[in-house]
mmCIF file of C-alpha atoms in Angstrom:
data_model
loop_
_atom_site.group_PDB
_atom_site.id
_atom_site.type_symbol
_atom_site.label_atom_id
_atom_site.label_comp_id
_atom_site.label_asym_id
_atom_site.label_seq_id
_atom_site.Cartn_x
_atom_site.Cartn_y
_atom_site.Cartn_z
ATOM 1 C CA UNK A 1 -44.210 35.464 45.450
ATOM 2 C CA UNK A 2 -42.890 31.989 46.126
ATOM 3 C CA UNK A 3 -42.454 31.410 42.147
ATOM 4 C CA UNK A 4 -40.444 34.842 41.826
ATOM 5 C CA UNK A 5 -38.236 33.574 44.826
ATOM 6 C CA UNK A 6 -37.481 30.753 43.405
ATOM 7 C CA UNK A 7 -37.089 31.940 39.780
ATOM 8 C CA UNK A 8 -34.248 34.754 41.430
ATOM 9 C CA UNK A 9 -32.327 32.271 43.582
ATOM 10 C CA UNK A 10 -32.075 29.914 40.616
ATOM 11 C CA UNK A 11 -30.982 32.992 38.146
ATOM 12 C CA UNK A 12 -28.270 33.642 41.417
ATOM 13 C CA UNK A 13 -26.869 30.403 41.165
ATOM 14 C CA UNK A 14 -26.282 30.379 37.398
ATOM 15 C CA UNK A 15 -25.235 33.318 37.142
ATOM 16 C CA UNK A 16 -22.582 32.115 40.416
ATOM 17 C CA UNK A 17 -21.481 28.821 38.531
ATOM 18 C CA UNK A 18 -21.000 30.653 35.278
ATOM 19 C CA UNK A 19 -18.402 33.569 37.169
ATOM 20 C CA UNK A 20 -16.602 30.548 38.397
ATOM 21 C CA UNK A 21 -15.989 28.790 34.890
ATOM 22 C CA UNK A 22 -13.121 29.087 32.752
ATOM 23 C CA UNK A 23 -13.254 29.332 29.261
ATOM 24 C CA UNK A 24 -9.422 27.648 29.411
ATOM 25 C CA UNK A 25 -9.464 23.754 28.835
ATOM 26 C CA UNK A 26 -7.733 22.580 31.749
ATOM 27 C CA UNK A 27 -7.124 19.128 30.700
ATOM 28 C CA UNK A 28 -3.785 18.405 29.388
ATOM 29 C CA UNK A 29 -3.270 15.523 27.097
ATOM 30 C CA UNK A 30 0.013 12.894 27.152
ATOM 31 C CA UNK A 31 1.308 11.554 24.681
ATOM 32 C CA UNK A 32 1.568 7.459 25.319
ATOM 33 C CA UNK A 33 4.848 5.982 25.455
ATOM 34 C CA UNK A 34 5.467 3.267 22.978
ATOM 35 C CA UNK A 35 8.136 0.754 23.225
ATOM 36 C CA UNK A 36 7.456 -0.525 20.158
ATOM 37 C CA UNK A 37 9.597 0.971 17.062
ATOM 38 C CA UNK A 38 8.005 2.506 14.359
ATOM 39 C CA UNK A 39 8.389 -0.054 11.835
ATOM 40 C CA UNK A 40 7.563 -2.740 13.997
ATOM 41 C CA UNK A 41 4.093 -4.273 13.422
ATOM 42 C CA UNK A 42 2.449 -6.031 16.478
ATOM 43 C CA UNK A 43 0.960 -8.848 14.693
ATOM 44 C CA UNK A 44 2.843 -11.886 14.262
ATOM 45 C CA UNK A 45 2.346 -11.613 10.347
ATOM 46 C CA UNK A 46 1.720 -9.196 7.496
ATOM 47 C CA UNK A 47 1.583 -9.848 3.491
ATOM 48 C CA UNK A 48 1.271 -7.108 0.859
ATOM 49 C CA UNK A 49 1.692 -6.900 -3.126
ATOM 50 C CA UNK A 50 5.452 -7.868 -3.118
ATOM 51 C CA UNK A 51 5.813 -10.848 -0.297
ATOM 52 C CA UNK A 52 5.624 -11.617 3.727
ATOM 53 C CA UNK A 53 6.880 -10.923 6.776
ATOM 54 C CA UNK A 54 6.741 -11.953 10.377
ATOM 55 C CA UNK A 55 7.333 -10.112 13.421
ATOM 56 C CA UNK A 56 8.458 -10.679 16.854
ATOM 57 C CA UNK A 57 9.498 -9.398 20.426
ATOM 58 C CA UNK A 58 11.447 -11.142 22.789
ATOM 59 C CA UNK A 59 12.770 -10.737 26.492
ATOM 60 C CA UNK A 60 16.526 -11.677 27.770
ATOM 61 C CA UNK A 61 19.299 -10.220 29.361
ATOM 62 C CA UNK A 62 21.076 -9.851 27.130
ATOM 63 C CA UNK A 63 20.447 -7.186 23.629
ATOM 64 C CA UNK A 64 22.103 -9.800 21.722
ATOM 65 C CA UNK A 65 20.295 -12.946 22.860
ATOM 66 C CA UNK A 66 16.825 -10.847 23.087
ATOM 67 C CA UNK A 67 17.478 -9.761 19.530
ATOM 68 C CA UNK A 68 17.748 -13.485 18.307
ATOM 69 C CA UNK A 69 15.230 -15.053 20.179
ATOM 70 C CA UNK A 70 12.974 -12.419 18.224
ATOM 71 C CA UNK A 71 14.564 -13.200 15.092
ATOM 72 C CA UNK A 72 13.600 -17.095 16.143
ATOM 73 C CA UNK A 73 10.216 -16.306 16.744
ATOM 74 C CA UNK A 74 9.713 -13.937 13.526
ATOM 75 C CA UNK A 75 11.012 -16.886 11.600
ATOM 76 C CA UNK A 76 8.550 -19.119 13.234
ATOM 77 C CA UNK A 77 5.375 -16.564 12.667
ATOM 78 C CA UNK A 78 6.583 -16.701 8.997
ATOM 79 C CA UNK A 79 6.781 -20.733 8.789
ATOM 80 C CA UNK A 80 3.635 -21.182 10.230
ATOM 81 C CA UNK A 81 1.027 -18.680 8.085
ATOM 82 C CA UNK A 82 3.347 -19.784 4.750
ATOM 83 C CA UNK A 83 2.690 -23.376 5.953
ATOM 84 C CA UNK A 84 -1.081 -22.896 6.225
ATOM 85 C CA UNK A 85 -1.280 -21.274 2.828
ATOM 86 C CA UNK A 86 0.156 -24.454 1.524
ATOM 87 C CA UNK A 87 -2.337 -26.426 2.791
ATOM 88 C CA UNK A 88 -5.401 -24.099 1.599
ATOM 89 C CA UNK A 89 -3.693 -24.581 -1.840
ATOM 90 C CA UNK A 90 -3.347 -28.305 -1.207
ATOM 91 C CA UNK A 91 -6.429 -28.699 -0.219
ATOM 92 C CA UNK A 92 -7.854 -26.877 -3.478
ATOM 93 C CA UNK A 93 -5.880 -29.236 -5.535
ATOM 94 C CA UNK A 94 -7.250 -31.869 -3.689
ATOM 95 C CA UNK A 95 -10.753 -30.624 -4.200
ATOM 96 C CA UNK A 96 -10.494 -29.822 -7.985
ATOM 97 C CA UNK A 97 -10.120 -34.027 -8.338
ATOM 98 C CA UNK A 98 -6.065 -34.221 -7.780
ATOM 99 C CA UNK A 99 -5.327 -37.679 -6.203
ATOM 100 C CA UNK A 100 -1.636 -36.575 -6.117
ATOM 101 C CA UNK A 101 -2.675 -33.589 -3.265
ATOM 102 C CA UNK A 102 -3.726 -36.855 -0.973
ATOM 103 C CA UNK A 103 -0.303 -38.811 -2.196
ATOM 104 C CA UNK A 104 2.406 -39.057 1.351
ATOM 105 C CA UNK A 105 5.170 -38.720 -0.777
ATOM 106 C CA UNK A 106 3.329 -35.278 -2.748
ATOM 107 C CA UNK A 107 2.457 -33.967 0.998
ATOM 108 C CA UNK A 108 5.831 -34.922 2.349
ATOM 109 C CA UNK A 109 7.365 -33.224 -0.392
ATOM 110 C CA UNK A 110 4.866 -29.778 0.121
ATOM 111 C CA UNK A 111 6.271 -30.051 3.728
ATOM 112 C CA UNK A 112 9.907 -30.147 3.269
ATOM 113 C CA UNK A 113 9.572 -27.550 0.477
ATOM 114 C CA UNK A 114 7.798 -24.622 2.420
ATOM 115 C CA UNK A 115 10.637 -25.449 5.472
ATOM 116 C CA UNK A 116 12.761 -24.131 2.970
ATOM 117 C CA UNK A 117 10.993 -21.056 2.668
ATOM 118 C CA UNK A 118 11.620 -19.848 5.903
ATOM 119 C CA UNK A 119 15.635 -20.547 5.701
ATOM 120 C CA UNK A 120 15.450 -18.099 2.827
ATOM 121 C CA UNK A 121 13.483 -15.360 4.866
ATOM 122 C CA UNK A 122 15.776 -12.493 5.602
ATOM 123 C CA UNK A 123 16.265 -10.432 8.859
ATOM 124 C CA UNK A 124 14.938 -7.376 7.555
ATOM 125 C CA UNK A 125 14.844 -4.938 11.200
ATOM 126 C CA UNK A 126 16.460 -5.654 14.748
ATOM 127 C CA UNK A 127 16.435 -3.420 17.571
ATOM 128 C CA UNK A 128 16.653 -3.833 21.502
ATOM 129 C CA UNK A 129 15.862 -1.867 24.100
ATOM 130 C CA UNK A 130 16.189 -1.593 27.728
ATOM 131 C CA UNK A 131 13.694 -1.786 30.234
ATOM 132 C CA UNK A 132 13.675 -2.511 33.806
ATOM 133 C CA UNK A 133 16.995 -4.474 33.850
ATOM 134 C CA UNK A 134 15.849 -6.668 30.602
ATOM 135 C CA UNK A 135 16.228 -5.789 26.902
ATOM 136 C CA UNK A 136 13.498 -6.233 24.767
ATOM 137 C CA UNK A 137 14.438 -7.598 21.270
ATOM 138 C CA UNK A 138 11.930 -6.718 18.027
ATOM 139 C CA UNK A 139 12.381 -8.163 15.075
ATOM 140 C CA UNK A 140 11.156 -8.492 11.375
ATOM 141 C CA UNK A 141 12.288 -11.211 8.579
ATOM 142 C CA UNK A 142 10.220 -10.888 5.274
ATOM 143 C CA UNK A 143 10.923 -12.705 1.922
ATOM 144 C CA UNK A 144 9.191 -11.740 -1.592
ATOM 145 C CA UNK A 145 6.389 -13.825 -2.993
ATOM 146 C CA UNK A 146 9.047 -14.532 -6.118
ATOM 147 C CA UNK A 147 11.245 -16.343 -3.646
ATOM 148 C CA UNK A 148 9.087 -18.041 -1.983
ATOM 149 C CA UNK A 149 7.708 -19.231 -5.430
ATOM 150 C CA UNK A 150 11.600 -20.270 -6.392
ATOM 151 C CA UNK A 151 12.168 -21.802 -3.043
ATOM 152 C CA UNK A 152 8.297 -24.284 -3.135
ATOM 153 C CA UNK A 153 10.302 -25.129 -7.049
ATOM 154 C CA UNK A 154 13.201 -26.429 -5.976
ATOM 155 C CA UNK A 155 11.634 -28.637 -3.381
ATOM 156 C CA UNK A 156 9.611 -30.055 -6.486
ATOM 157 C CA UNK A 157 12.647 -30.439 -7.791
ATOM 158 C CA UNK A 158 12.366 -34.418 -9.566
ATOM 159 C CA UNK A 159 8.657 -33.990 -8.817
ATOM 160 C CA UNK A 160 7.293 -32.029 -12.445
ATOM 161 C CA UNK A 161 3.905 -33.114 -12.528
ATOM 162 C CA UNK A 162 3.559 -32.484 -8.622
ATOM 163 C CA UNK A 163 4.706 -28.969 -9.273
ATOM 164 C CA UNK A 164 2.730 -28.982 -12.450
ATOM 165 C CA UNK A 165 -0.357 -29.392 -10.736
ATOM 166 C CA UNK A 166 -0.012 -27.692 -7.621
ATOM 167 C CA UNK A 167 1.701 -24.359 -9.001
ATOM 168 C CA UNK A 168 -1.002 -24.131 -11.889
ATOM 169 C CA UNK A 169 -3.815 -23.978 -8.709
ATOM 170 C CA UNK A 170 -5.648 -20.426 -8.726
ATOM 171 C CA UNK A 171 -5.056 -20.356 -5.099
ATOM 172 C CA UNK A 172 -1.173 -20.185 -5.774
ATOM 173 C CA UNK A 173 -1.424 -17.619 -8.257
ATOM 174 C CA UNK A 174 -3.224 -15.460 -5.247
ATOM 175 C CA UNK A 175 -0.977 -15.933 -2.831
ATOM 176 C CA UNK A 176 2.561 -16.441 -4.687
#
């Protein structure tokens, strides 16, 4: 008697819940606000087949000045992973048996030639936007991995067997 008591109210309670469902979904999804444009990456650098870019986001009061402080900072992102490819390449040299790749005047030379790489990086997207008061700036620069071949050349420029040695590196052909 007690099991068929408890075997009813538990069928009464299902059978309760179940009349209350819905078979509706009551959750509603939203759609996240970005305020990040669609061609804007948020890393501060990306490389594919043709060449590089860097990105960058920036805060002012100004559109204007928000929009070049981003630029400033793209350029920046850009210099500094162009830079450390450089030095992996160097550093091969250095480890196939180069004594040039340790020589001041071949690093100082390196140095002053990627610098110029990032002078020849173009602004390639800008946008602001307004937000609380501020504007946020975004920005891209980018250059191909033929200029930035050109532009390491020139700064070789009296230097052939530096340039001789360091373009013919493996490393360079990967990267540039």
């Amino acid at each position: 008697m007690k099991l068929l008591k408890v075997w009813v109210l538990s069928l009464t309670v299902v059978i309760g819940l179940n009349a209350c469902s819905t078979t509706e979904n009551t959750v509603t999804e939203i759609e996240p606000i970005s305020i990040f444009p669609s061609w804007y990456k948020n890393v501060e650098f990306t490389s594919d087949s043709l060449g590089y870019s860097g990105y960058a986001t920036a805060i002012a009061v100004d559109s204007t000045k928000a929009i070049q402080r981003a630029v400033a900072q793209a350029r920046i992102h850009l210099e500094k992973k162009i830079a450390q490819l450089t030095e992996e390449i160097r550093l091969e040299f250095k480890e196939s048996g180069s004594n040039d790749a340790e020589n001041a005047d071949f690093i100082i030379i390196l140095r002053t030639a990627h610098a110029g790489v990032v002078e020849n990086a173009k602004v390639s997207e800008t946008i602001s936007s307004k937000l609380d008061g501020y504007y946020r700036g975004f920005a891209s620069v980018e250059i191909s991995k033929s200029e930035v071949r050109s532009t390491l050349e020139k700064g070789f420029t009296g230097h052939p067997r530096y340039w001789g040695g360091f373009s013919e590196s493996p490393m360079f052909a990967t990267y540039f």
